[in-house]
Amino acid sequence: MKTIAFIFVIALSATLKAQDTIIHRITKQQHLDAVAYSKSDLETKKIESELINLINTHRKNNGLKALELDTNLIKASLIQSDYMASTDKVTHKNSKVGFETMTQRIKYFYTGSYGVALENACAGSLYLCSIENISPAQRIFNSWKSSPGHNQNMLNAKVNKIGLTISRKPRSEYFYANMDAIDTTFNSVVDW
């Protein structure tokens, strides 16, 4: 009986060591994913900051006031940039119920009154940025500036608040940018 118990303890010990190794591998992979995600998150914050500076410099160079960053518009913008990253396509539409349009997203998070509301969307490749020796923010800005409609949105004299976000999947070279801007000096909500 002691021999059977001893074999059982050895077998149990070997099983627990094998499980510990598997758990350690999973934990290590999860750690690597978390590090990649947080590095990606820090990179996107840097891109967002640089892009907002480029937009505001462009506005100032054209005699306009800088846009004020708004946390509620950031939330509305993030819904869309995350959606674009998850579907790998640039779009102003969203399949999430209640967030299908820019106006729905803005109204959900921004509870104050506003007039003009506008949105720019874009995708880019980190690989192409490295080949062209250009920052992702500069690439997005150049893309929007060279497009008459997007440039008009950046230079809209009526808007005064902005929410801008960059989203990407972990370990993906593609990034998705979304900018929402509104005019809060208007005294009623425009229903698009």
PDB file of C-alpha atoms in Angstrom:
ATOM      1  CA  MET A   1       0.000   0.000   0.000  1.00  0.00           C
ATOM      2  CA  LYS A   2       2.909   2.341   0.800  1.00  0.00           C
ATOM      3  CA  THR A   3       4.388   1.670  -2.664  1.00  0.00           C
ATOM      4  CA  ILE A   4       1.130   2.607  -4.399  1.00  0.00           C
ATOM      5  CA  ALA A   5       0.824   5.772  -2.292  1.00  0.00           C
ATOM      6  CA  PHE A   6       4.462   6.669  -3.047  1.00  0.00           C
ATOM      7  CA  ILE A   7       3.909   6.163  -6.824  1.00  0.00           C
ATOM      8  CA  PHE A   8       0.719   8.234  -6.603  1.00  0.00           C
ATOM      9  CA  VAL A   9       2.615  11.088  -4.875  1.00  0.00           C
ATOM     10  CA  ILE A  10       5.370  10.973  -7.531  1.00  0.00           C
ATOM     11  CA  ALA A  11       2.779  10.949 -10.342  1.00  0.00           C
ATOM     12  CA  LEU A  12       0.864  13.820  -8.699  1.00  0.00           C
ATOM     13  CA  SER A  13       4.093  15.775  -8.221  1.00  0.00           C
ATOM     14  CA  ALA A  14       5.052  15.283 -11.895  1.00  0.00           C
ATOM     15  CA  THR A  15       1.543  16.355 -12.993  1.00  0.00           C
ATOM     16  CA  LEU A  16       1.674  19.490 -10.836  1.00  0.00           C
ATOM     17  CA  LYS A  17       5.137  20.388 -12.211  1.00  0.00           C
ATOM     18  CA  ALA A  18       3.849  19.952 -15.792  1.00  0.00           C
ATOM     19  CA  GLN A  19       0.793  22.107 -15.013  1.00  0.00           C
ATOM     20  CA  ASP A  20       3.036  24.712 -13.368  1.00  0.00           C
ATOM     21  CA  THR A  21       5.188  24.806 -16.516  1.00  0.00           C
ATOM     22  CA  ILE A  22       2.113  25.254 -18.732  1.00  0.00           C
ATOM     23  CA  ILE A  23       0.740  27.952 -16.434  1.00  0.00           C
ATOM     24  CA  HIS A  24       4.155  29.641 -16.442  1.00  0.00           C
ATOM     25  CA  ARG A  25       4.218  29.590 -20.264  1.00  0.00           C
ATOM     26  CA  ILE A  26       0.711  31.045 -20.481  1.00  0.00           C
ATOM     27  CA  THR A  27       1.572  33.695 -17.934  1.00  0.00           C
ATOM     28  CA  LYS A  28       4.785  34.533 -19.795  1.00  0.00           C
ATOM     29  CA  GLN A  29       2.880  34.858 -23.108  1.00  0.00           C
ATOM     30  CA  GLN A  30       0.221  36.984 -21.428  1.00  0.00           C
ATOM     31  CA  HIS A  31       2.991  39.131 -20.012  1.00  0.00           C
ATOM     32  CA  LEU A  32       4.560  39.537 -23.456  1.00  0.00           C
ATOM     33  CA  ASP A  33       1.145  40.480 -24.872  1.00  0.00           C
ATOM     34  CA  ALA A  34       0.613  43.012 -22.083  1.00  0.00           C
ATOM     35  CA  VAL A  35       4.046  44.543 -22.657  1.00  0.00           C
ATOM     36  CA  ALA A  36       3.381  44.753 -26.416  1.00  0.00           C
ATOM     37  CA  TYR A  37      -0.035  46.293 -25.740  1.00  0.00           C
ATOM     38  CA  SER A  38       1.258  48.880 -23.252  1.00  0.00           C
ATOM     39  CA  LYS A  39       4.123  49.776 -25.578  1.00  0.00           C
ATOM     40  CA  SER A  40       1.561  50.106 -28.365  1.00  0.00           C
ATOM     41  CA  ASP A  41      -0.646  52.223 -26.070  1.00  0.00           C
ATOM     42  CA  LEU A  42       2.264  54.547 -25.241  1.00  0.00           C
ATOM     43  CA  GLU A  43       3.114  54.853 -28.930  1.00  0.00           C
ATOM     44  CA  THR A  44      -0.479  55.719 -29.833  1.00  0.00           C
ATOM     45  CA  LYS A  45      -0.609  58.423 -27.144  1.00  0.00           C
ATOM     46  CA  LYS A  46       2.552  59.936 -28.612  1.00  0.00           C
ATOM     47  CA  ILE A  47       1.068  59.845 -32.127  1.00  0.00           C
ATOM     48  CA  GLU A  48      -2.175  61.431 -30.877  1.00  0.00           C
ATOM     49  CA  SER A  49      -0.314  64.245 -29.131  1.00  0.00           C
ATOM     50  CA  GLU A  50       1.878  64.952 -32.163  1.00  0.00           C
ATOM     51  CA  LEU A  51      -1.127  64.902 -34.516  1.00  0.00           C
ATOM     52  CA  ILE A  52      -3.105  67.344 -32.364  1.00  0.00           C
ATOM     53  CA  ASN A  53      -0.084  69.669 -32.351  1.00  0.00           C
ATOM     54  CA  LEU A  54       0.192  69.427 -36.154  1.00  0.00           C
ATOM     55  CA  ILE A  55      -3.520  70.211 -36.573  1.00  0.00           C
ATOM     56  CA  ASN A  56      -3.377  73.165 -34.181  1.00  0.00           C
ATOM     57  CA  THR A  57      -0.230  74.539 -35.846  1.00  0.00           C
ATOM     58  CA  HIS A  58      -1.986  74.220 -39.225  1.00  0.00           C
ATOM     59  CA  ARG A  59      -4.982  76.112 -37.824  1.00  0.00           C
ATOM     60  CA  LYS A  60      -2.797  78.864 -36.328  1.00  0.00           C
ATOM     61  CA  ASN A  61      -0.903  79.213 -39.627  1.00  0.00           C
ATOM     62  CA  ASN A  62      -4.290  79.825 -41.245  1.00  0.00           C
ATOM     63  CA  GLY A  63      -5.407  82.437 -38.703  1.00  0.00           C
ATOM     64  CA  LEU A  64      -7.600  80.105 -36.646  1.00  0.00           C
ATOM     65  CA  LYS A  65      -7.687  79.304 -32.937  1.00  0.00           C
ATOM     66  CA  ALA A  66      -6.296  76.027 -31.628  1.00  0.00           C
ATOM     67  CA  LEU A  67      -8.767  73.262 -30.837  1.00  0.00           C
ATOM     68  CA  GLU A  68      -9.280  72.329 -27.192  1.00  0.00           C
ATOM     69  CA  LEU A  69      -8.967  68.636 -26.332  1.00  0.00           C
ATOM     70  CA  ASP A  70     -12.211  67.287 -24.852  1.00  0.00           C
ATOM     71  CA  THR A  71     -12.363  64.013 -22.881  1.00  0.00           C
ATOM     72  CA  ASN A  72     -15.940  63.268 -23.979  1.00  0.00           C
ATOM     73  CA  LEU A  73     -15.034  63.679 -27.638  1.00  0.00           C
ATOM     74  CA  ILE A  74     -12.011  61.434 -27.043  1.00  0.00           C
ATOM     75  CA  LYS A  75     -14.414  58.736 -25.817  1.00  0.00           C
ATOM     76  CA  ALA A  76     -16.634  59.172 -28.891  1.00  0.00           C
ATOM     77  CA  SER A  77     -13.604  59.077 -31.180  1.00  0.00           C
ATOM     78  CA  LEU A  78     -12.167  55.999 -29.461  1.00  0.00           C
ATOM     79  CA  ILE A  79     -15.354  54.023 -30.154  1.00  0.00           C
ATOM     80  CA  GLN A  80     -14.763  54.610 -33.868  1.00  0.00           C
ATOM     81  CA  SER A  81     -10.983  54.152 -34.045  1.00  0.00           C
ATOM     82  CA  ASP A  82     -11.277  50.894 -32.047  1.00  0.00           C
ATOM     83  CA  TYR A  83     -14.057  49.744 -34.378  1.00  0.00           C
ATOM     84  CA  MET A  84     -11.951  50.490 -37.452  1.00  0.00           C
ATOM     85  CA  ALA A  85      -8.967  48.624 -35.958  1.00  0.00           C
ATOM     86  CA  SER A  86     -11.130  45.612 -35.100  1.00  0.00           C
ATOM     87  CA  THR A  87     -12.643  45.456 -38.613  1.00  0.00           C
ATOM     88  CA  ASP A  88      -9.495  46.515 -40.495  1.00  0.00           C
ATOM     89  CA  LYS A  89     -11.352  49.152 -42.510  1.00  0.00           C
ATOM     90  CA  VAL A  90     -11.662  52.931 -42.579  1.00  0.00           C
ATOM     91  CA  THR A  91     -15.268  53.993 -42.181  1.00  0.00           C
ATOM     92  CA  HIS A  92     -17.501  56.640 -40.650  1.00  0.00           C
ATOM     93  CA  LYS A  93     -20.161  54.003 -39.917  1.00  0.00           C
ATOM     94  CA  ASN A  94     -20.189  51.568 -36.992  1.00  0.00           C
ATOM     95  CA  SER A  95     -22.207  48.374 -36.515  1.00  0.00           C
ATOM     96  CA  LYS A  96     -22.461  48.792 -32.723  1.00  0.00           C
ATOM     97  CA  VAL A  97     -26.057  49.600 -31.800  1.00  0.00           C
ATOM     98  CA  GLY A  98     -26.349  53.173 -30.583  1.00  0.00           C
ATOM     99  CA  PHE A  99     -22.965  54.138 -32.098  1.00  0.00           C
ATOM    100  CA  GLU A 100     -23.718  53.696 -35.813  1.00  0.00           C
ATOM    101  CA  THR A 101     -23.094  57.349 -36.728  1.00  0.00           C
ATOM    102  CA  MET A 102     -20.744  60.098 -35.625  1.00  0.00           C
ATOM    103  CA  THR A 103     -23.687  62.078 -34.239  1.00  0.00           C
ATOM    104  CA  GLN A 104     -24.861  59.130 -32.107  1.00  0.00           C
ATOM    105  CA  ARG A 105     -21.356  58.617 -30.721  1.00  0.00           C
ATOM    106  CA  ILE A 106     -20.910  62.292 -29.896  1.00  0.00           C
ATOM    107  CA  LYS A 107     -24.406  62.634 -28.349  1.00  0.00           C
ATOM    108  CA  TYR A 108     -23.783  59.588 -26.160  1.00  0.00           C
ATOM    109  CA  PHE A 109     -20.660  61.055 -24.557  1.00  0.00           C
ATOM    110  CA  TYR A 110     -21.018  64.818 -25.008  1.00  0.00           C
ATOM    111  CA  THR A 111     -24.108  66.013 -23.148  1.00  0.00           C
ATOM    112  CA  GLY A 112     -23.716  69.753 -23.764  1.00  0.00           C
ATOM    113  CA  SER A 113     -25.050  71.776 -26.665  1.00  0.00           C
ATOM    114  CA  TYR A 114     -23.117  71.968 -29.900  1.00  0.00           C
ATOM    115  CA  GLY A 115     -23.602  73.062 -33.485  1.00  0.00           C
ATOM    116  CA  VAL A 116     -21.241  71.867 -36.191  1.00  0.00           C
ATOM    117  CA  ALA A 117     -19.934  68.319 -35.775  1.00  0.00           C
ATOM    118  CA  LEU A 118     -17.392  66.746 -38.074  1.00  0.00           C
ATOM    119  CA  GLU A 119     -15.190  63.685 -38.349  1.00  0.00           C
ATOM    120  CA  ASN A 120     -11.974  62.642 -40.108  1.00  0.00           C
ATOM    121  CA  ALA A 121     -10.893  59.011 -40.349  1.00  0.00           C
ATOM    122  CA  CYS A 122      -7.709  57.463 -41.689  1.00  0.00           C
ATOM    123  CA  ALA A 123      -5.552  54.330 -41.644  1.00  0.00           C
ATOM    124  CA  GLY A 124      -1.826  53.976 -41.993  1.00  0.00           C
ATOM    125  CA  SER A 125       1.043  51.535 -41.938  1.00  0.00           C
ATOM    126  CA  LEU A 126       3.996  51.729 -39.569  1.00  0.00           C
ATOM    127  CA  TYR A 127       6.012  49.889 -42.207  1.00  0.00           C
ATOM    128  CA  LEU A 128       5.372  52.603 -44.809  1.00  0.00           C
ATOM    129  CA  CYS A 129       6.150  55.300 -42.244  1.00  0.00           C
ATOM    130  CA  SER A 130       9.533  53.677 -41.596  1.00  0.00           C
ATOM    131  CA  ILE A 131      10.293  53.376 -45.328  1.00  0.00           C
ATOM    132  CA  GLU A 132       9.341  57.017 -45.906  1.00  0.00           C
ATOM    133  CA  ASN A 133      11.141  58.094 -42.725  1.00  0.00           C
ATOM    134  CA  ILE A 134       8.056  59.946 -41.522  1.00  0.00           C
ATOM    135  CA  SER A 135       6.180  59.773 -38.228  1.00  0.00           C
ATOM    136  CA  PRO A 136       2.702  58.200 -38.223  1.00  0.00           C
ATOM    137  CA  ALA A 137       1.232  61.529 -37.042  1.00  0.00           C
ATOM    138  CA  GLN A 138       2.863  63.393 -39.945  1.00  0.00           C
ATOM    139  CA  ARG A 139       1.617  60.746 -42.384  1.00  0.00           C
ATOM    140  CA  ILE A 140      -1.977  61.062 -41.130  1.00  0.00           C
ATOM    141  CA  PHE A 141      -1.748  64.861 -41.140  1.00  0.00           C
ATOM    142  CA  ASN A 142      -0.340  64.916 -44.696  1.00  0.00           C
ATOM    143  CA  SER A 143      -3.108  62.577 -45.835  1.00  0.00           C
ATOM    144  CA  TRP A 144      -5.830  64.765 -44.308  1.00  0.00           C
ATOM    145  CA  LYS A 145      -4.210  67.992 -45.517  1.00  0.00           C
ATOM    146  CA  SER A 146      -3.978  66.726 -49.121  1.00  0.00           C
ATOM    147  CA  SER A 147      -7.674  65.746 -49.113  1.00  0.00           C
ATOM    148  CA  PRO A 148      -9.881  68.837 -49.656  1.00  0.00           C
ATOM    149  CA  GLY A 149     -12.731  67.563 -47.435  1.00  0.00           C
ATOM    150  CA  HIS A 150     -10.475  66.444 -44.588  1.00  0.00           C
ATOM    151  CA  ASN A 151      -8.433  69.642 -44.771  1.00  0.00           C
ATOM    152  CA  GLN A 152     -11.654  71.684 -44.692  1.00  0.00           C
ATOM    153  CA  ASN A 153     -12.620  69.833 -41.499  1.00  0.00           C
ATOM    154  CA  MET A 154      -9.256  70.604 -39.874  1.00  0.00           C
ATOM    155  CA  LEU A 155      -9.599  74.270 -40.862  1.00  0.00           C
ATOM    156  CA  ASN A 156     -13.280  74.656 -39.977  1.00  0.00           C
ATOM    157  CA  ALA A 157     -13.428  78.021 -38.189  1.00  0.00           C
ATOM    158  CA  LYS A 158     -16.587  77.077 -36.272  1.00  0.00           C
ATOM    159  CA  VAL A 159     -15.226  74.077 -34.345  1.00  0.00           C
ATOM    160  CA  ASN A 160     -13.444  74.651 -31.036  1.00  0.00           C
ATOM    161  CA  LYS A 161     -13.206  71.198 -29.380  1.00  0.00           C
ATOM    162  CA  ILE A 162     -11.551  68.013 -30.564  1.00  0.00           C
ATOM    163  CA  GLY A 163     -11.332  64.349 -29.657  1.00  0.00           C
ATOM    164  CA  LEU A 164      -8.630  62.429 -31.480  1.00  0.00           C
ATOM    165  CA  THR A 165      -7.620  58.795 -31.036  1.00  0.00           C
ATOM    166  CA  ILE A 166      -5.341  56.238 -32.635  1.00  0.00           C
ATOM    167  CA  SER A 167      -6.127  52.533 -32.309  1.00  0.00           C
ATOM    168  CA  ARG A 168      -4.291  49.430 -33.401  1.00  0.00           C
ATOM    169  CA  LYS A 169      -4.329  45.732 -32.705  1.00  0.00           C
ATOM    170  CA  PRO A 170      -1.412  44.411 -30.640  1.00  0.00           C
ATOM    171  CA  ARG A 171       1.508  43.408 -32.868  1.00  0.00           C
ATOM    172  CA  SER A 172      -0.134  44.945 -35.943  1.00  0.00           C
ATOM    173  CA  GLU A 173       1.638  47.401 -38.212  1.00  0.00           C
ATOM    174  CA  TYR A 174      -1.651  49.151 -39.111  1.00  0.00           C
ATOM    175  CA  PHE A 175      -3.101  52.040 -37.154  1.00  0.00           C
ATOM    176  CA  TYR A 176      -6.461  53.778 -37.420  1.00  0.00           C
ATOM    177  CA  ALA A 177      -7.012  57.451 -36.630  1.00  0.00           C
ATOM    178  CA  ASN A 178     -10.282  59.164 -35.861  1.00  0.00           C
ATOM    179  CA  MET A 179     -10.924  62.841 -35.153  1.00  0.00           C
ATOM    180  CA  ASP A 180     -14.231  64.275 -33.949  1.00  0.00           C
ATOM    181  CA  ALA A 181     -14.628  68.035 -33.584  1.00  0.00           C
ATOM    182  CA  ILE A 182     -17.563  70.204 -32.550  1.00  0.00           C
ATOM    183  CA  ASP A 183     -18.591  73.836 -32.114  1.00  0.00           C
ATOM    184  CA  THR A 184     -19.739  74.421 -28.528  1.00  0.00           C
ATOM    185  CA  THR A 185     -20.463  78.129 -29.023  1.00  0.00           C
ATOM    186  CA  PHE A 186     -23.715  77.220 -30.796  1.00  0.00           C
ATOM    187  CA  ASN A 187     -26.714  76.975 -28.431  1.00  0.00           C
ATOM    188  CA  SER A 188     -28.628  73.945 -29.691  1.00  0.00           C
ATOM    189  CA  VAL A 189     -27.862  70.433 -30.869  1.00  0.00           C
ATOM    190  CA  VAL A 190     -27.963  69.911 -34.598  1.00  0.00           C
ATOM    191  CA  ASP A 191     -29.676  66.626 -35.425  1.00  0.00           C
ATOM    192  CA  TRP A 192     -27.952  65.186 -38.469  1.00  0.00           C
TER     193      TRP A 192
END
